[in-house]
Amino acid sequence: MAILEVRNIEKHFGATRVLEDISFELERGQALAIIGSSGSGKTTLLRCLNFLETPDQGSIAVEGKVIFDAADPATQKESELRKKRLHFGMVFQSFNLFPQYTALENVTLAVKLLAKERPDYKEKKNRILMEIEDEGKALLERMGLADRADHYPHQLSGGQQQRVAIARALALHPDILCFDEPTSALDPELTGEVLKVIRSLADQKTTMIIVTHEMAFARDVADQVIFMDGGVIVEQGDAKQVIDNPQQERTRQFLSRYAEN
Amino acid sequence: MDVIFSRLCEAFLINCELFFVTLVFAIPLGLVLCFGARSKFKPLAWLVKTFVWVIRGTPLMLQVIIFFFVPGIMNVKYGWNLPMFGRFSGAAVAFVINYACYFSEIYRGGIDSIPRGQYEAGEVLGMTKTQIFFKVTLMQLVKRIIPPMGNEIITLVKDTSLARIISNKEIIMMAGEYTSKGLIWPLFSTGLFFLVFVGVLTLLFGWIERKMDYFR
């Protein structure tokens, strides 16, 4: 069974239709790359999955359970929104680390706040907090940042900040990790180190949706690719097939412009 | 000379008192006004914005006079029963309201300057709105408003001398009495009092800013 089923998502901003009839599925352990030019709706789609935007139409199901249905107000309760969000992790283009916290604190803050809601929190407070710290450190180590745990974001390079942001998202154990153009704010050298981390996550079978402009990366790392244009899915399928041998004229145009550059 | 100096010191206590009273009440009141102006209930937001406009758009000296005299005039002329303020409390009320309006605008600027992404990052990490405010944005807000608040608070130190318009015997009024007797140096020396006070505040704000320098 697909871990994620998105059905007929539609989204308007005022009179502008940003997403139209978006449907796709994602299997556990797979990586999906979403490509397309700026303004094609890629980011909005990702934001809908993270409930930063509310779709006007359509439904989202995780592991067969409908967590959002535009037609069913019962699935849109503000009170349950927080829990539902935790199915998804989000890595932003602009990192959005919390500047007043160290790398490690950035990774552990939300986990610690959530732990307070555990029934056994009072009893085992010290042990729980220690476990969270240890896990945070382990995550930073996985990101190659073991020696940066006590650094503040402004003391880190863009690539390092983005890796902290990835660790922060992973700390909550999301079912699906979303990347919104994770390397667009980075220079080529720093892009490489972030892509390496994402690649290693793919090797470990992390379920991911990656909005990206890095075609070669999408081709190598993703299992599936969706090409979007003007708010609709123009083409979707196996990553290598779509990128090496696109069927739609619009996809060909888009990819050939990338090949030129 | 010792006598004059100690009387100036005494008078300066009124300036200090007015300064602290204004700070203590205007800082929280400014927050209330700020939230009011950002309220989703439009009539309230509109009302608060108009109020801030009127208060910021008229001289503080005039406001001091109005708060002190108008209730009494109304009570006498129309038989109303408005509460009347003493010299000090009248000045204090005008100062608190005036400065709360300025502070509310500083808070607004601070809140607006925090990037949307900070809230969104908190949201996708499953934090509640309250957690986002206290754990994520509050410290950034404080850091951003410290410099403009410092600026405004330094202005407040010197504005306290406006209280003399309703005969609060603050330091400049006291010195003025010597001037009218032909002794001019006390008036000039009042500048030193303000300078020292502002100097201490400048050091204090510099210290706070350095304390918050660990993040950007």
Coordinates of N, CA and C in Angstrom, one line a residue, chain B residues 7-186:
Chain B
R7 N 19.1 71.1 46.1 CA 17.7 71.3 45.7 C 17.5 70.9 44.2
L8 N 18.5 71.0 43.4 CA 18.4 70.5 42.0 C 18.3 69.0 42.0
C9 N 19.1 68.4 42.9 CA 19.0 66.9 43.0 C 17.6 66.5 43.4
E10 N 17.1 67.2 44.4 CA 15.7 66.9 44.9 C 14.7 67.0 43.7
A11 N 14.8 68.1 42.9 CA 13.9 68.3 41.8 C 14.1 67.2 40.8
F12 N 15.3 66.8 40.6 CA 15.6 65.8 39.6 C 14.9 64.5 39.9
L13 N 14.7 64.3 41.2 CA 14.0 63.0 41.6 C 12.6 63.0 41.0
I14 N 11.9 64.1 40.8 CA 10.6 64.1 40.1 C 10.8 63.6 38.7
N15 N 11.8 64.1 38.0 CA 12.1 63.6 36.7 C 12.3 62.1 36.7
C16 N 13.1 61.6 37.6 CA 13.3 60.2 37.7 C 12.0 59.4 38.0
E17 N 11.3 59.9 38.9 CA 10.0 59.2 39.3 C 9.1 59.1 38.0
L18 N 9.0 60.2 37.3 CA 8.1 60.3 36.2 C 8.6 59.3 35.1
F19 N 10.0 59.3 35.0 CA 10.6 58.4 34.0 C 10.2 56.9 34.3
F20 N 10.4 56.5 35.6 CA 10.2 55.1 35.9 C 8.7 54.7 35.9
V21 N 7.9 55.6 36.4 CA 6.4 55.3 36.3 C 6.0 55.2 34.9
T22 N 6.5 56.0 34.0 CA 6.1 56.0 32.6 C 6.6 54.6 32.0
L23 N 7.8 54.3 32.3 CA 8.3 53.0 31.7 C 7.5 51.8 32.2
V24 N 7.3 51.7 33.5 CA 6.6 50.6 34.1 C 5.2 50.4 33.5
F25 N 4.5 51.4 33.2 CA 3.2 51.3 32.7 C 3.1 51.3 31.2
A26 N 4.0 52.1 30.6 CA 3.8 52.2 29.1 C 4.3 51.0 28.4
I27 N 5.3 50.3 28.9 CA 5.8 49.1 28.3 C 4.7 48.0 28.1
P28 N 4.0 47.6 29.1 CA 2.9 46.7 28.9 C 1.8 47.3 28.2
L29 N 1.4 48.5 28.5 CA 0.3 49.1 27.8 C 0.5 49.2 26.2
G30 N 1.8 49.4 25.9 CA 2.1 49.5 24.5 C 1.9 48.1 23.8
L31 N 2.1 47.0 24.5 CA 1.9 45.7 24.0 C 0.4 45.5 23.8
V32 N -0.4 46.0 24.7 CA -1.9 45.9 24.6 C -2.3 46.6 23.3
L33 N -1.9 47.9 23.2 CA -2.2 48.7 22.0 C -1.8 48.0 20.7
C34 N -0.6 47.4 20.8 CA 0.0 46.7 19.6 C -1.0 45.6 19.2
F35 N -1.3 44.8 20.1 CA -2.3 43.7 19.8 C -3.6 44.2 19.4
G36 N -4.0 45.3 20.0 CA -5.3 45.9 19.6 C -5.3 46.3 18.1
A37 N -4.2 47.0 17.7 CA -4.1 47.5 16.3 C -4.0 46.3 15.3
R38 N -3.5 45.1 15.8 CA -3.4 44.0 14.9 C -4.6 43.1 15.0
S39 N -5.6 43.5 15.8 CA -6.7 42.6 16.0 C -7.5 42.3 14.7
K40 N -8.0 41.1 14.7 CA -8.8 40.7 13.5 C -10.2 41.4 13.5
F41 N -10.6 41.9 14.7 CA -11.8 42.6 14.8 C -11.6 44.0 14.3
K42 N -12.0 44.3 13.1 CA -11.6 45.6 12.4 C -11.9 46.8 13.2
P43 N -13.2 47.0 13.7 CA -13.5 48.2 14.4 C -12.5 48.5 15.5
L44 N -12.1 47.5 16.3 CA -11.1 47.7 17.3 C -9.8 48.1 16.8
A45 N -9.3 47.4 15.7 CA -8.0 47.8 15.1 C -8.1 49.3 14.6
W46 N -9.2 49.6 14.0 CA -9.3 51.0 13.5 C -9.3 52.0 14.6
L47 N -10.0 51.7 15.7 CA -10.1 52.6 16.8 C -8.7 52.8 17.4
V48 N -8.0 51.7 17.6 CA -6.7 51.8 18.3 C -5.7 52.6 17.3
K49 N -5.8 52.3 16.0 CA -4.9 53.0 15.1 C -5.2 54.5 15.1
T50 N -6.5 54.9 15.2 CA -6.8 56.3 15.2 C -6.3 56.9 16.5
F51 N -6.5 56.2 17.6 CA -6.0 56.7 18.9 C -4.5 57.0 18.8
V52 N -3.7 56.0 18.3 CA -2.3 56.1 18.2 C -1.9 57.3 17.3
W53 N -2.7 57.5 16.3 CA -2.4 58.6 15.4 C -2.6 59.9 16.1
V54 N -3.7 60.1 16.8 CA -4.0 61.3 17.5 C -2.9 61.6 18.6
I55 N -2.5 60.6 19.3 CA -1.6 60.8 20.4 C -0.2 61.1 19.9
R56 N 0.2 60.4 18.8 CA 1.5 60.6 18.2 C 1.5 61.9 17.4
G57 N 0.3 62.3 17.0 CA 0.2 63.5 16.1 C 0.1 64.8 16.8
T58 N 0.0 64.8 18.2 CA -0.1 66.0 18.9 C 1.0 66.2 19.9
P59 N 1.3 67.4 20.3 CA 2.5 67.5 21.2 C 2.2 66.9 22.6
L60 N 3.2 66.3 23.2 CA 3.1 65.7 24.5 C 2.7 66.8 25.5
M61 N 3.3 68.0 25.3 CA 3.0 69.1 26.3 C 1.5 69.5 26.3
L62 N 0.9 69.5 25.1 CA -0.5 69.7 25.0 C -1.3 68.6 25.8
Q63 N -0.9 67.4 25.6 CA -1.6 66.3 26.2 C -1.5 66.4 27.7
V64 N -0.3 66.8 28.2 CA -0.2 67.0 29.7 C -1.2 68.0 30.2
I65 N -1.3 69.1 29.5 CA -2.2 70.2 29.8 C -3.6 69.7 29.8
I66 N -4.0 69.0 28.8 CA -5.4 68.5 28.6 C -5.7 67.5 29.8
F67 N -4.9 66.6 30.0 CA -5.2 65.6 31.1 C -5.3 66.3 32.5
F68 N -4.5 67.3 32.6 CA -4.6 68.0 33.9 C -5.8 68.9 34.1
F69 N -6.1 69.7 33.0 CA -7.1 70.7 33.2 C -8.5 70.3 32.7
V70 N -8.6 69.5 31.6 CA -9.9 69.3 31.0 C -10.9 68.7 31.9
P71 N -10.6 67.6 32.7 CA -11.6 67.1 33.6 C -12.2 68.1 34.5
G72 N -11.3 68.9 35.1 CA -11.8 70.0 36.0 C -12.7 71.0 35.3
I73 N -12.3 71.4 34.1 CA -13.1 72.3 33.4 C -14.5 71.8 33.1
M74 N -14.5 70.5 32.6 CA -15.8 69.8 32.3 C -16.7 69.7 33.6
N75 N -16.0 69.4 34.7 CA -16.8 69.2 35.9 C -17.4 70.5 36.3
V76 N -16.7 71.6 36.2 CA -17.2 72.9 36.6 C -18.3 73.4 35.7
K77 N -18.0 73.3 34.4 CA -18.8 73.9 33.3 C -20.1 73.1 33.1
Y78 N -20.0 71.7 33.1 CA -21.2 70.9 32.8 C -21.6 70.1 34.0
G79 N -21.0 70.2 35.1 CA -21.4 69.4 36.3 C -21.1 68.0 36.1
W80 N -20.1 67.6 35.2 CA -19.8 66.2 35.1 C -19.0 65.8 36.4
N81 N -18.7 64.5 36.4 CA -18.0 64.0 37.6 C -16.8 63.2 37.2
L82 N -16.0 63.8 36.3 CA -14.8 63.2 35.8 C -13.7 63.1 36.9
P83 N -13.0 62.0 36.9 CA -11.9 62.0 37.9 C -10.8 63.1 37.6
M84 N -10.3 63.7 38.6 CA -9.3 64.7 38.3 C -7.9 64.2 38.8
F85 N -6.9 64.7 38.0 CA -5.6 64.3 38.4 C -4.8 65.3 39.1
G86 N -3.9 64.9 40.0 CA -3.0 65.8 40.6 C -2.0 66.3 39.6
R87 N -1.1 67.2 40.0 CA 0.0 67.6 39.1 C 0.8 66.5 38.6
F88 N 1.2 65.6 39.6 CA 2.1 64.5 39.1 C 1.4 63.5 38.4
S89 N 0.2 63.0 38.9 CA -0.5 61.9 38.3 C -1.0 62.4 36.9
G90 N -1.4 63.6 36.8 CA -1.9 64.1 35.5 C -0.8 64.0 34.4
A91 N 0.4 64.5 34.8 CA 1.6 64.4 33.9 C 1.9 62.9 33.6
A92 N 1.8 62.1 34.7 CA 2.2 60.6 34.5 C 1.2 60.0 33.5
V93 N -0.1 60.2 33.7 CA -1.1 59.6 32.8 C -0.8 60.0 31.3
A94 N -0.6 61.3 31.1 CA -0.3 61.7 29.8 C 1.0 61.1 29.2
F95 N 2.0 61.0 30.0 CA 3.3 60.4 29.6 C 3.1 58.9 29.3
V96 N 2.4 58.2 30.2 CA 2.2 56.7 30.0 C 1.5 56.5 28.6
I97 N 0.4 57.2 28.4 CA -0.4 57.0 27.2 C 0.4 57.4 26.0
N98 N 1.1 58.5 26.0 CA 1.9 59.0 24.9 C 3.0 57.9 24.6
Y99 N 3.7 57.5 25.6 CA 4.8 56.6 25.3 C 4.3 55.2 24.9
A100 N 3.2 54.8 25.5 CA 2.6 53.5 25.1 C 2.4 53.5 23.6
C101 N 1.9 54.6 23.1 CA 1.6 54.7 21.6 C 2.9 54.5 20.8
Y102 N 4.0 55.2 21.2 CA 5.2 55.0 20.5 C 5.8 53.6 20.6
F103 N 5.7 53.1 21.9 CA 6.2 51.7 22.1 C 5.4 50.7 21.2
S104 N 4.1 50.9 21.1 CA 3.3 50.0 20.4 C 3.7 49.9 18.9
E105 N 4.1 51.1 18.4 CA 4.6 51.1 17.0 C 6.0 50.4 16.9
I106 N 6.8 50.5 17.9 CA 8.1 49.8 17.9 C 7.8 48.3 18.0
Y107 N 6.9 47.9 18.8 CA 6.6 46.4 18.9 C 6.1 45.9 17.5
R108 N 5.2 46.7 16.9 CA 4.6 46.3 15.6 C 5.8 46.1 14.6
G109 N 6.7 47.1 14.6 CA 7.8 47.0 13.6 C 8.6 45.7 13.9
G110 N 8.8 45.4 15.2 CA 9.5 44.2 15.6 C 8.8 42.9 15.1
I111 N 7.5 42.9 15.4 CA 6.8 41.7 15.0 C 6.8 41.5 13.5
D112 N 6.6 42.6 12.8 CA 6.5 42.5 11.3 C 7.9 42.1 10.7
S113 N 9.0 42.4 11.4 CA 10.3 42.1 10.9 C 10.7 40.7 11.0
I114 N 9.9 39.9 11.8 CA 10.3 38.5 12.0 C 9.8 37.7 10.7
P115 N 10.8 37.0 10.1 CA 10.4 36.4 8.8 C 9.3 35.3 9.0
R116 N 8.4 35.3 8.0 CA 7.3 34.3 8.0 C 7.8 32.9 8.2
G117 N 9.0 32.6 7.7 CA 9.6 31.3 7.7 C 9.8 30.8 9.2
Q118 N 10.0 31.7 10.1 CA 10.2 31.3 11.5 C 9.0 30.7 12.0
Y119 N 7.8 31.3 11.7 CA 6.5 30.7 12.2 C 6.3 29.4 11.5
E120 N 6.6 29.4 10.2 CA 6.3 28.2 9.4 C 7.1 27.0 9.9
A121 N 8.4 27.3 10.2 CA 9.3 26.3 10.7 C 8.7 25.7 12.0
G122 N 8.3 26.6 12.9 CA 7.7 26.1 14.1 C 6.4 25.3 13.9
E123 N 5.6 25.7 12.9 CA 4.4 25.0 12.6 C 4.7 23.6 12.1
V124 N 5.6 23.5 11.1 CA 5.8 22.1 10.6 C 6.5 21.2 11.6
L125 N 7.1 21.8 12.6 CA 7.7 21.0 13.7 C 6.6 20.6 14.8
G126 N 5.4 20.9 14.5 CA 4.3 20.5 15.4 C 4.2 21.4 16.7
M127 N 4.7 22.6 16.6 CA 4.6 23.4 17.8 C 3.3 24.1 17.8
T128 N 2.8 24.5 19.0 CA 1.5 25.2 19.1 C 1.9 26.7 18.9
K129 N 0.8 27.5 18.7 CA 1.0 29.0 18.5 C 1.8 29.6 19.7
T130 N 1.3 29.2 20.9 CA 2.0 29.7 22.1 C 3.4 29.3 22.2
Q131 N 3.7 28.1 21.8 CA 5.1 27.6 21.9 C 5.9 28.4 20.9
I132 N 5.4 28.6 19.7 CA 6.1 29.4 18.7 C 6.4 30.8 19.2
F133 N 5.4 31.4 19.8 CA 5.6 32.8 20.3 C 6.7 32.8 21.4
F134 N 6.6 32.0 22.4 CA 7.5 32.0 23.5 C 8.9 31.4 23.2
K135 N 8.9 30.3 22.4 CA 10.2 29.6 22.2 C 10.9 30.1 21.0
V136 N 10.2 30.6 20.0 CA 10.9 30.9 18.7 C 11.0 32.5 18.5
T137 N 9.8 33.2 18.5 CA 9.8 34.5 18.1 C 10.1 35.6 19.1
L138 N 9.8 35.3 20.4 CA 9.9 36.3 21.5 C 11.4 36.9 21.6
M139 N 12.3 36.0 21.6 CA 13.7 36.4 21.8 C 14.2 37.2 20.6
Q140 N 13.8 36.8 19.4 CA 14.1 37.6 18.2 C 13.5 39.0 18.2
L141 N 12.2 39.0 18.7 CA 11.5 40.2 18.8 C 12.2 41.2 19.8
V142 N 12.6 40.7 21.0 CA 13.2 41.5 22.0 C 14.5 42.0 21.4
K143 N 15.3 41.2 20.7 CA 16.6 41.6 20.2 C 16.4 42.8 19.2
R144 N 15.3 42.7 18.4 CA 15.1 43.7 17.4 C 14.6 45.0 17.9
I145 N 13.8 44.9 19.0 CA 13.3 46.2 19.5 C 14.2 46.9 20.5
I146 N 15.2 46.3 21.0 CA 16.1 46.9 21.9 C 16.7 48.2 21.4
P147 N 17.3 48.3 20.2 CA 17.8 49.6 19.8 C 16.8 50.7 19.7
P148 N 15.6 50.5 19.0 CA 14.6 51.6 19.0 C 14.0 51.9 20.3
M149 N 13.9 50.9 21.2 CA 13.4 51.2 22.5 C 14.4 52.1 23.3
G150 N 15.7 51.7 23.1 CA 16.7 52.5 23.8 C 16.6 54.0 23.4
N151 N 16.4 54.2 22.1 CA 16.3 55.5 21.5 C 15.1 56.3 22.2
E152 N 14.0 55.6 22.2 CA 12.8 56.2 22.7 C 12.9 56.5 24.2
I153 N 13.5 55.6 24.9 CA 13.6 55.7 26.3 C 14.6 56.9 26.7
I154 N 15.6 57.1 25.9 CA 16.5 58.3 26.1 C 15.7 59.6 25.8
T155 N 14.8 59.6 24.8 CA 14.0 60.7 24.6 C 13.1 61.0 25.8
L156 N 12.6 59.9 26.4 CA 11.7 60.0 27.6 C 12.4 60.8 28.7
V157 N 13.7 60.4 29.0 CA 14.5 61.1 30.0 C 14.3 62.6 29.9
K158 N 14.5 63.1 28.7 CA 14.5 64.6 28.6 C 13.1 65.1 28.5
D159 N 12.2 64.3 28.0 CA 10.8 64.8 28.0 C 10.2 65.0 29.3
T160 N 10.8 64.3 30.4 CA 10.2 64.5 31.7 C 10.1 65.9 32.1
S161 N 11.0 66.7 31.6 CA 11.0 68.1 32.0 C 9.8 68.9 31.5
L162 N 9.0 68.3 30.6 CA 7.8 68.9 30.1 C 6.8 69.0 31.2
A163 N 6.9 68.2 32.2 CA 5.9 68.2 33.3 C 5.8 69.5 34.0
R164 N 6.8 70.4 33.8 CA 6.8 71.7 34.5 C 5.6 72.6 34.0
I165 N 5.1 72.2 32.8 CA 4.0 73.0 32.3 C 2.8 73.0 33.2
I166 N 2.6 72.0 34.0 CA 1.5 72.0 35.0 C 2.2 72.1 36.4
S167 N 3.3 72.9 36.5 CA 3.9 73.2 37.8 C 4.4 72.1 38.6
N168 N 4.8 71.0 37.9 CA 5.6 70.0 38.7 C 7.0 70.6 38.8
K169 N 7.5 70.6 40.0 CA 8.8 71.3 40.2 C 9.9 70.3 39.9
E170 N 10.1 70.1 38.6 CA 11.2 69.2 38.2 C 12.4 70.1 38.1
I171 N 13.5 69.5 37.6 CA 14.8 70.2 37.7 C 14.9 71.5 36.9
I172 N 14.3 71.5 35.7 CA 14.4 72.8 34.9 C 13.6 73.9 35.5
M173 N 12.4 73.5 36.1 CA 11.6 74.6 36.7 C 12.3 75.1 38.0
M174 N 12.9 74.2 38.7 CA 13.7 74.6 39.9 C 14.8 75.5 39.5
A175 N 15.6 75.1 38.5 CA 16.7 76.0 38.1 C 16.2 77.3 37.5
G176 N 15.0 77.3 36.9 CA 14.5 78.5 36.4 C 14.2 79.5 37.5
E177 N 13.9 79.1 38.6 CA 13.6 80.0 39.8 C 14.9 80.7 40.1
Y178 N 16.0 80.0 40.0 CA 17.3 80.8 40.3 C 17.6 81.7 39.1
T179 N 17.3 81.3 37.9 CA 17.5 82.2 36.8 C 16.8 83.5 37.0
S180 N 15.5 83.4 37.4 CA 14.8 84.6 37.6 C 15.3 85.5 38.7
K181 N 16.1 84.9 39.6 CA 16.8 85.7 40.6 C 18.1 86.2 40.1
G182 N 18.5 85.9 38.8 CA 19.7 86.4 38.3 C 20.9 85.4 38.3
L183 N 20.6 84.2 38.8 CA 21.7 83.2 38.9 C 21.5 82.2 37.7
I184 N 22.5 82.3 36.8 CA 22.2 81.5 35.5 C 22.8 80.1 35.6
W185 N 23.9 79.9 36.3 CA 24.6 78.6 36.2 C 23.7 77.4 36.6
P186 N 22.8 77.5 37.6 CA 22.0 76.3 37.9 C 21.3 75.7 36.7

